[in-house]
Amino acid sequence: MGYKNRDVEVVSLNDTQYLVVACDSCGAIGEKELDLVKVPWWLTGKTTARVALMEILAVGAAPQMLSVAISNEPTPAGEELLRGVREELELVGLGSLPLAISTEKNMPSRQTGLGITAIGICEKERLRVGRSQPGHSLFCLGLPKVGNEASDPNDPEIIQCIHLLKLMAIPGVYDVIPVGSKGIRGEAEILAHSIGTRLIIDAPANLDLDKSGGPSTCVIFTAKEDIKLKSLGQLPLHKIGKLE
């Protein structure tokens, strides 16, 4: 169906709907003794939730619930991680979304561990997978950032869920794919292969196509060359190439 090798799974529920599931894991990022990237726990929760949400939103699904697996004590780590998760949900009008939560209550931990699964429902006619065609151009919105580079939640170069929804509402935008550890090139090549096309790279030299996108700090998307993009804030926009 075009989603193979993507970070999202799509399963037919019935004649009209798909079940869409995506997950993200985060380790060694937080306030624990052995964490390699030191950031507030609420930021760890916020960005991890954003990754899972963006994956299902990008294929046209409506989120139904989140599963939040915390490999740390309920207080203070668990409470702060959940504060970030809930803050991210509020930003996209999903503050009442149900959460299934588990924390580690038996063993002490010295490193932060978090896993979030997002579950959504998508009407079959709304599924945004494999809509690209030969001749479509490929763009990147936002910049790939990882580790401490992604520690500013208000960084104008990092895409947010609200930007993703605005992008998807623009007529003439087809496939939208959050960039993770595969980098821009890796995600673009998977997209091209999935629809039987060849990727022709024509990207600016100062854009690292192989760098990890960390917590989905940018997305790639396909569109016609002459598309009129509405204002998406200060987010950097680059043409990556073309599908042939």
Coordinates of N, CA, C and O in Angstrom, one line a residue, residues 53-199:
L53 N 2.6 11.3 17.2 CA 1.4 12.0 16.6 C 1.6 12.4 15.2 O 0.7 12.2 14.3
M54 N 2.8 13.0 14.8 CA 3.0 13.4 13.5 C 2.9 12.2 12.5 O 2.5 12.4 11.4
E55 N 3.4 11.1 12.9 CA 3.4 9.9 12.0 C 1.9 9.5 11.6 O 1.7 9.2 10.4
I56 N 1.0 9.6 12.6 CA -0.4 9.2 12.2 C -1.1 10.3 11.5 O -1.9 10.1 10.6
L57 N -0.8 11.5 12.0 CA -1.5 12.7 11.3 C -1.0 12.8 9.9 O -1.8 13.2 9.0
A58 N 0.2 12.5 9.6 CA 0.7 12.6 8.2 C 0.1 11.7 7.2 O 0.1 12.0 6.0
V59 N -0.5 10.6 7.6 CA -1.2 9.7 6.7 C -2.7 10.0 6.7 O -3.5 9.2 6.1
G60 N -3.2 11.0 7.4 CA -4.6 11.4 7.4 C -5.4 10.8 8.5 O -6.7 10.9 8.4
A61 N -4.8 10.2 9.5 CA -5.6 9.5 10.5 C -6.0 10.5 11.6 O -5.3 11.5 11.9
A62 N -7.1 10.2 12.3 CA -7.5 11.0 13.5 C -7.1 10.3 14.7 O -7.5 9.1 14.9
P63 N -6.2 10.9 15.6 CA -5.8 10.2 16.8 C -6.9 9.8 17.7 O -7.9 10.6 17.9
Q64 N -6.9 8.6 18.3 CA -7.9 8.1 19.2 C -7.4 7.9 20.6 O -8.1 8.1 21.6
M65 N -6.1 7.6 20.8 CA -5.5 7.5 22.1 C -4.0 7.3 22.0 O -3.5 7.1 20.9
L66 N -3.3 7.5 23.1 CA -1.9 7.3 23.2 C -1.6 6.3 24.3 O -2.3 6.3 25.3
S67 N -0.6 5.5 24.1 CA 0.0 4.6 25.1 C 1.3 5.2 25.5 O 2.2 5.5 24.6
V68 N 1.5 5.4 26.8 CA 2.7 6.1 27.3 C 3.4 5.1 28.3 O 2.9 4.9 29.4
A69 N 4.5 4.5 27.8 CA 5.3 3.6 28.7 C 6.6 4.3 29.2 O 7.4 4.6 28.4
I70 N 6.6 4.4 30.5 CA 7.7 5.2 31.2 C 8.5 4.2 32.0 O 8.0 3.5 32.9
S71 N 9.8 4.1 31.7 CA 10.7 3.2 32.4 C 11.3 3.8 33.6 O 12.5 3.5 33.9
N72 N 10.6 4.7 34.2 CA 11.1 5.4 35.4 C 10.0 5.6 36.4 O 8.8 5.2 36.2
E73 N 10.4 6.1 37.6 CA 9.4 6.2 38.7 C 8.3 7.2 38.4 O 8.5 8.1 37.6
P74 N 7.1 7.0 39.0 CA 6.0 7.8 38.8 C 6.3 9.3 39.1 O 5.8 10.2 38.4
T75 N 7.1 9.5 40.2 CA 7.4 10.9 40.7 C 8.9 11.0 41.0 O 9.4 10.1 41.8
P76 N 9.6 11.9 40.5 CA 9.1 13.1 39.7 C 9.1 12.8 38.2 O 8.5 13.5 37.4
A77 N 9.9 11.8 37.7 CA 10.1 11.6 36.3 C 8.8 11.4 35.5 O 8.5 12.1 34.5
G78 N 8.0 10.5 36.0 CA 6.8 10.2 35.3 C 5.8 11.4 35.2 O 5.3 11.6 34.1
E79 N 5.7 12.1 36.3 CA 4.8 13.3 36.2 C 5.3 14.3 35.2 O 4.5 14.9 34.5
E80 N 6.6 14.5 35.2 CA 7.1 15.6 34.3 C 7.0 15.1 32.8 O 6.7 15.9 31.9
L81 N 7.3 13.8 32.6 CA 7.2 13.3 31.2 C 5.8 13.5 30.7 O 5.5 13.9 29.6
L82 N 4.8 13.1 31.6 CA 3.4 13.2 31.2 C 3.0 14.7 31.0 O 2.1 14.9 30.2
R83 N 3.6 15.6 31.8 CA 3.2 17.0 31.6 C 3.6 17.4 30.2 O 2.8 18.1 29.5
G84 N 4.7 17.0 29.7 CA 5.1 17.3 28.3 C 4.2 16.7 27.3 O 3.8 17.3 26.3
V85 N 3.8 15.4 27.5 CA 2.9 14.7 26.6 C 1.6 15.5 26.5 O 1.1 15.8 25.4
R86 N 1.0 15.9 27.6 CA -0.2 16.6 27.6 C -0.1 18.0 27.0 O -1.1 18.4 26.4
E87 N 1.0 18.6 27.2 CA 1.2 19.9 26.6 C 1.2 19.8 25.1 O 0.6 20.7 24.4
E88 N 1.8 18.8 24.5 CA 1.8 18.6 23.1 C 0.4 18.3 22.6 O 0.0 18.8 21.5
L89 N -0.3 17.5 23.3 CA -1.7 17.2 22.9 C -2.6 18.5 22.9 O -3.4 18.7 22.0
E90 N -2.4 19.3 23.9 CA -3.2 20.6 24.0 C -2.9 21.5 22.8 O -3.8 22.1 22.3
L91 N -1.7 21.5 22.3 CA -1.3 22.4 21.2 C -2.1 22.0 19.9 O -2.2 22.9 19.0
V92 N -2.5 20.8 19.7 CA -3.2 20.4 18.5 C -4.7 20.1 18.8 O -5.4 19.4 18.1
G93 N -5.2 20.6 20.0 CA -6.6 20.4 20.3 C -7.0 19.0 20.7 O -8.1 18.7 20.5
L94 N -6.0 18.3 21.3 CA -6.3 16.9 21.6 C -6.1 16.7 23.1 O -5.8 15.6 23.6
G95 N -6.4 17.7 23.9 CA -6.2 17.6 25.3 C -7.0 16.6 26.1 O -6.6 16.1 27.1
S96 N -8.1 16.2 25.5 CA -8.9 15.1 26.1 C -8.7 13.7 25.6 O -9.4 12.8 25.9
L97 N -7.6 13.6 24.8 CA -7.3 12.2 24.2 C -7.0 11.3 25.4 O -6.2 11.6 26.3
P98 N -7.6 10.1 25.3 CA -7.3 9.1 26.4 C -5.8 8.7 26.4 O -5.2 8.5 25.3
L99 N -5.2 8.4 27.6 CA -3.9 8.0 27.7 C -3.8 6.7 28.5 O -4.4 6.6 29.6
A100 N -3.2 5.6 28.0 CA -2.9 4.4 28.7 C -1.5 4.6 29.2 O -0.5 4.7 28.4
I101 N -1.3 4.6 30.6 CA 0.0 4.9 31.2 C 0.6 3.8 32.0 O -0.2 3.2 32.8
S102 N 1.9 3.6 31.9 CA 2.5 2.6 32.8 C 3.9 3.2 33.2 O 4.6 3.8 32.4
T103 N 4.2 3.1 34.5 CA 5.5 3.6 35.0 C 6.2 2.5 35.7 O 5.6 1.4 36.0
E104 N 7.5 2.6 36.0 CA 8.3 1.6 36.7 C 8.2 1.9 38.2 O 8.7 2.9 38.7
K105 N 7.6 1.0 38.9 CA 7.4 1.1 40.3 C 8.2 0.2 41.2 O 8.1 0.2 42.4
N106 N 8.9 -0.7 40.6 CA 9.6 -1.8 41.3 C 11.1 -1.6 41.4 O 11.7 -1.9 42.4
M107 N 11.7 -0.9 40.4 CA 13.1 -0.8 40.3 C 13.6 0.6 40.2 O 12.9 1.4 39.5
P108 N 14.6 1.1 40.9 CA 15.2 2.4 40.7 C 15.8 2.5 39.3 O 16.3 1.5 38.8
S109 N 15.8 3.7 38.7 CA 16.4 3.8 37.4 C 17.4 5.0 37.4 O 17.2 6.0 38.1
R110 N 18.4 4.9 36.6 CA 19.5 5.9 36.5 C 19.5 6.6 35.1 O 20.4 7.4 34.9
Q111 N 18.6 6.2 34.3 CA 18.6 6.7 32.9 C 17.1 6.8 32.4 O 16.3 5.9 32.8
T112 N 16.8 7.9 31.7 CA 15.4 8.1 31.3 C 15.0 7.1 30.1 O 15.8 6.9 29.2
G113 N 13.9 6.6 30.2 CA 13.4 5.7 29.1 C 11.9 6.0 28.9 O 11.1 6.0 29.9
L114 N 11.5 6.2 27.7 CA 10.1 6.5 27.3 C 9.7 5.9 26.0 O 10.5 6.0 25.0
G115 N 8.5 5.3 25.9 CA 8.0 4.9 24.7 C 6.5 5.3 24.5 O 5.7 5.2 25.5
I116 N 6.2 5.9 23.4 CA 4.8 6.4 23.1 C 4.3 5.8 21.9 O 5.0 5.8 20.8
T117 N 3.1 5.2 22.0 CA 2.4 4.7 20.8 C 1.1 5.5 20.6 O 0.4 5.8 21.5
A118 N 0.9 6.0 19.3 CA -0.3 6.7 18.9 C -1.2 5.8 18.1 O -0.7 5.1 17.2
I119 N -2.4 5.8 18.4 CA -3.4 5.0 17.7 C -4.5 5.9 17.1 O -5.0 6.7 17.7
G120 N -4.7 5.7 15.8 CA -5.7 6.5 15.1 C -6.6 5.7 14.2 O -6.3 4.5 13.9
I121 N -7.6 6.4 13.7 CA -8.5 5.8 12.7 C -8.5 6.7 11.5 O -8.5 7.9 11.6
C122 N -8.5 6.1 10.3 CA -8.5 6.8 9.1 C -9.5 6.3 8.1 O -9.6 5.1 7.9
E123 N -10.4 7.2 7.6 CA -11.3 6.8 6.6 C -10.5 6.4 5.3 O -9.5 7.1 5.0
K124 N -10.9 5.3 4.7 CA -10.1 4.8 3.6 C -9.8 5.8 2.5 O -8.8 5.9 1.9
E125 N -10.8 6.6 2.2 CA -10.7 7.6 1.1 C -9.8 8.7 1.5 O -9.3 9.5 0.6
R126 N -9.4 8.9 2.8 CA -8.6 10.0 3.3 C -7.1 9.5 3.5 O -6.3 10.4 3.9
L127 N -6.8 8.3 3.3 CA -5.5 7.8 3.6 C -4.5 8.5 2.6 O -4.6 8.4 1.4
R128 N -3.5 9.1 3.2 CA -2.5 9.8 2.4 C -1.2 9.0 2.3 O -0.2 9.4 2.9
V129 N -1.2 8.0 1.6 CA 0.0 7.1 1.4 C 0.0 6.8 -0.1 O -0.9 6.4 -0.7
G130 N 1.2 7.0 -0.7 CA 1.4 6.6 -2.1 C 0.7 7.5 -3.1 O 0.3 7.0 -4.2
R131 N 0.4 8.7 -2.8 CA -0.3 9.6 -3.7 C 0.6 10.3 -4.7 O 0.2 10.9 -5.6
S132 N 1.9 10.2 -4.4 CA 2.9 10.9 -5.3 C 2.9 10.2 -6.7 O 2.6 9.0 -6.8
Q133 N 3.3 11.0 -7.7 CA 3.4 10.5 -9.1 C 4.7 11.0 -9.7 O 5.3 11.9 -9.3
P134 N 5.2 10.2 -10.8 CA 6.4 10.7 -11.5 C 6.2 12.1 -11.9 O 5.1 12.5 -12.4
G135 N 7.2 12.9 -11.8 CA 7.1 14.3 -12.2 C 6.9 15.3 -11.0 O 7.1 16.5 -11.1
H136 N 6.5 14.7 -9.8 CA 6.3 15.5 -8.7 C 7.6 15.9 -8.1 O 8.6 15.2 -8.1
S137 N 7.7 17.1 -7.5 CA 8.9 17.6 -6.9 C 8.8 17.2 -5.4 O 7.8 17.0 -4.8
L138 N 10.0 17.1 -4.8 CA 10.2 16.7 -3.4 C 10.8 17.9 -2.6 O 11.8 18.5 -3.0
F139 N 10.1 18.2 -1.5 CA 10.6 19.4 -0.7 C 10.8 18.9 0.7 O 10.3 17.9 1.2
C140 N 11.6 19.7 1.5 CA 11.8 19.5 2.9 C 11.4 20.8 3.6 O 11.8 21.9 3.3
L141 N 10.6 20.6 4.7 CA 10.1 21.7 5.5 C 10.7 21.6 6.9 O 10.5 20.5 7.5
G142 N 11.4 22.5 7.4 CA 12.2 22.4 8.6 C 13.6 21.9 8.4 O 14.0 21.6 7.2
L143 N 14.4 21.8 9.4 CA 15.7 21.3 9.3 C 15.9 20.1 10.2 O 15.4 20.0 11.3
P144 N 16.8 19.1 9.8 CA 17.1 18.0 10.6 C 17.9 18.4 11.8 O 19.0 19.0 11.6
K145 N 17.5 18.1 13.0 CA 18.2 18.4 14.2 C 18.1 17.2 15.2 O 17.1 16.5 15.2
V146 N 19.1 17.0 15.9 CA 19.2 15.8 16.8 C 19.9 16.2 18.1 O 20.8 17.1 18.1
G147 N 19.6 15.5 19.2 CA 20.3 15.7 20.5 C 20.0 17.1 21.0 O 18.9 17.6 21.0
N148 N 21.1 17.7 21.5 CA 21.0 19.1 22.1 C 20.5 20.1 21.1 O 19.9 21.1 21.5
E149 N 20.6 19.8 19.8 CA 20.2 20.8 18.8 C 18.6 20.9 18.8 O 18.1 22.0 18.4
A150 N 18.0 19.9 19.3 CA 16.5 19.9 19.3 C 15.9 20.2 20.7 O 14.8 19.9 21.0
S151 N 16.7 20.9 21.5 CA 16.3 21.2 22.9 C 15.5 22.4 23.1 O 15.0 22.7 24.2
D152 N 15.3 23.2 22.0 CA 14.5 24.4 22.1 C 13.1 24.2 21.5 O 13.0 24.0 20.3
P153 N 12.1 24.1 22.4 CA 10.7 23.7 21.9 C 10.2 24.8 20.9 O 9.2 24.6 20.2
N154 N 10.7 26.0 21.0 CA 10.2 27.1 20.2 C 11.2 27.5 19.0 O 11.0 28.5 18.4
D155 N 12.1 26.6 18.7 CA 13.0 26.8 17.6 C 12.2 27.0 16.3 O 11.5 26.1 15.9
P156 N 12.4 28.1 15.6 CA 11.6 28.4 14.4 C 12.0 27.5 13.2 O 11.4 27.6 12.2
E157 N 13.1 26.7 13.4 CA 13.5 25.9 12.3 C 13.0 24.4 12.4 O 13.3 23.6 11.6
I158 N 12.3 24.2 13.5 CA 11.8 22.8 13.8 C 10.3 22.8 13.5 O 9.5 23.7 14.0
I159 N 9.8 21.8 12.8 CA 8.4 21.7 12.5 C 7.6 21.2 13.7 O 8.1 20.4 14.5
Q160 N 6.4 21.8 13.8 CA 5.5 21.3 14.9 C 4.3 20.7 14.3 O 4.0 20.8 13.1
C161 N 3.5 20.0 15.1 CA 2.3 19.3 14.6 C 1.3 20.3 13.9 O 0.7 20.0 12.9
I162 N 1.2 21.5 14.4 CA 0.3 22.5 13.8 C 0.8 22.9 12.4 O 0.0 23.2 11.5
H163 N 2.1 23.0 12.2 CA 2.6 23.3 10.8 C 2.3 22.1 9.9 O 2.0 22.3 8.7
L164 N 2.4 20.9 10.4 CA 2.1 19.7 9.6 C 0.7 19.8 9.1 O 0.4 19.5 7.9
L165 N -0.2 20.1 10.0 CA -1.7 20.1 9.6 C -1.9 21.2 8.6 O -2.7 21.1 7.7
K166 N -1.3 22.4 8.8 CA -1.4 23.5 7.8 C -0.9 23.0 6.4 O -1.5 23.3 5.4
L167 N 0.3 22.4 6.4 CA 0.9 21.9 5.2 C -0.1 20.9 4.5 O -0.3 21.0 3.2
M168 N -0.7 20.0 5.2 CA -1.5 19.0 4.6 C -2.8 19.6 4.1 O -3.5 19.0 3.2
A169 N -3.2 20.7 4.6 CA -4.4 21.4 4.1 C -4.2 22.1 2.8 O -5.2 22.6 2.2
I170 N -3.0 22.3 2.3 CA -2.8 23.0 1.1 C -3.1 22.1 -0.1 O -2.5 21.0 -0.2
P171 N -3.9 22.5 -1.0 CA -4.2 21.7 -2.2 C -2.9 21.5 -3.0 O -2.1 22.5 -3.2
G172 N -2.7 20.3 -3.5 CA -1.6 20.0 -4.3 C -0.4 19.5 -3.6 O 0.6 19.2 -4.1
V173 N -0.5 19.3 -2.2 CA 0.4 18.6 -1.4 C 0.0 17.2 -1.3 O -1.1 16.9 -1.0
Y174 N 0.9 16.2 -1.6 CA 0.5 14.8 -1.7 C 1.1 14.0 -0.5 O 0.5 14.1 0.6
D175 N 2.1 13.3 -0.7 CA 2.6 12.5 0.5 C 3.4 13.5 1.4 O 4.2 14.3 0.9
V176 N 3.3 13.3 2.7 CA 4.0 14.0 3.7 C 4.6 13.0 4.7 O 3.9 12.2 5.2
I177 N 5.9 13.1 4.9 CA 6.6 12.1 5.7 C 7.5 12.7 6.7 O 8.5 13.4 6.3
P178 N 7.3 12.5 8.0 CA 8.2 13.0 9.0 C 9.6 12.3 8.9 O 9.7 11.1 8.6
V179 N 10.6 13.1 9.1 CA 12.0 12.6 8.9 C 12.5 12.2 10.3 O 12.5 13.0 11.2
G180 N 12.9 10.9 10.4 CA 13.5 10.4 11.6 C 15.0 10.1 11.5 O 15.7 10.8 10.8
S181 N 15.4 9.0 12.1 CA 16.8 8.6 12.1 C 17.4 8.3 10.7 O 18.6 8.2 10.5
K182 N 16.5 7.9 9.7 CA 16.9 7.6 8.4 C 17.5 8.8 7.6 O 18.2 8.7 6.6
G183 N 17.1 10.0 8.1 CA 17.5 11.2 7.4 C 16.6 11.5 6.2 O 15.8 10.7 5.8
I184 N 16.9 12.7 5.6 CA 16.0 13.1 4.5 C 16.2 12.2 3.3 O 15.2 11.7 2.7
R185 N 17.4 11.8 3.0 CA 17.7 11.0 1.8 C 17.0 9.6 2.0 O 16.4 9.0 1.1
G186 N 17.2 9.0 3.2 CA 16.6 7.7 3.5 C 15.1 7.7 3.3 O 14.6 6.8 2.7
E187 N 14.4 8.7 3.9 CA 13.0 8.7 3.8 C 12.6 9.0 2.3 O 11.6 8.4 1.8
A188 N 13.3 9.8 1.6 CA 12.9 10.1 0.2 C 13.1 8.9 -0.7 O 12.3 8.7 -1.6
E189 N 14.2 8.1 -0.5 CA 14.4 6.9 -1.3 C 13.3 5.9 -1.0 O 12.9 5.2 -2.0
I190 N 12.9 5.7 0.2 CA 11.8 4.8 0.5 C 10.5 5.2 -0.2 O 9.8 4.4 -0.8
L191 N 10.2 6.5 -0.2 CA 9.1 7.0 -0.9 C 9.1 6.7 -2.3 O 8.2 6.2 -2.9
A192 N 10.3 7.1 -3.0 CA 10.4 6.9 -4.4 C 10.2 5.4 -4.8 O 9.6 5.0 -5.7
H193 N 10.9 4.5 -4.0 CA 10.8 3.1 -4.3 C 9.4 2.6 -4.1 O 8.9 1.7 -4.9
S194 N 8.6 3.1 -3.1 CA 7.3 2.6 -2.8 C 6.3 2.8 -4.0 O 5.3 2.1 -4.1
I195 N 6.6 3.9 -4.8 CA 5.7 4.2 -5.9 C 6.3 3.9 -7.3 O 5.8 4.3 -8.3
G196 N 7.4 3.2 -7.2 CA 8.1 2.7 -8.5 C 8.7 3.8 -9.3 O 8.7 3.8 -10.5
T197 N 9.3 4.9 -8.6 CA 9.9 6.0 -9.3 C 11.4 6.0 -8.9 O 11.8 5.3 -7.9
R198 N 12.1 6.9 -9.5 CA 13.5 7.2 -9.2 C 13.7 8.6 -8.6 O 13.1 9.5 -9.1
L199 N 14.5 8.7 -7.6 CA 14.7 10.0 -7.0 C 15.9 10.7 -7.6 O 17.0 10.2 -7.6

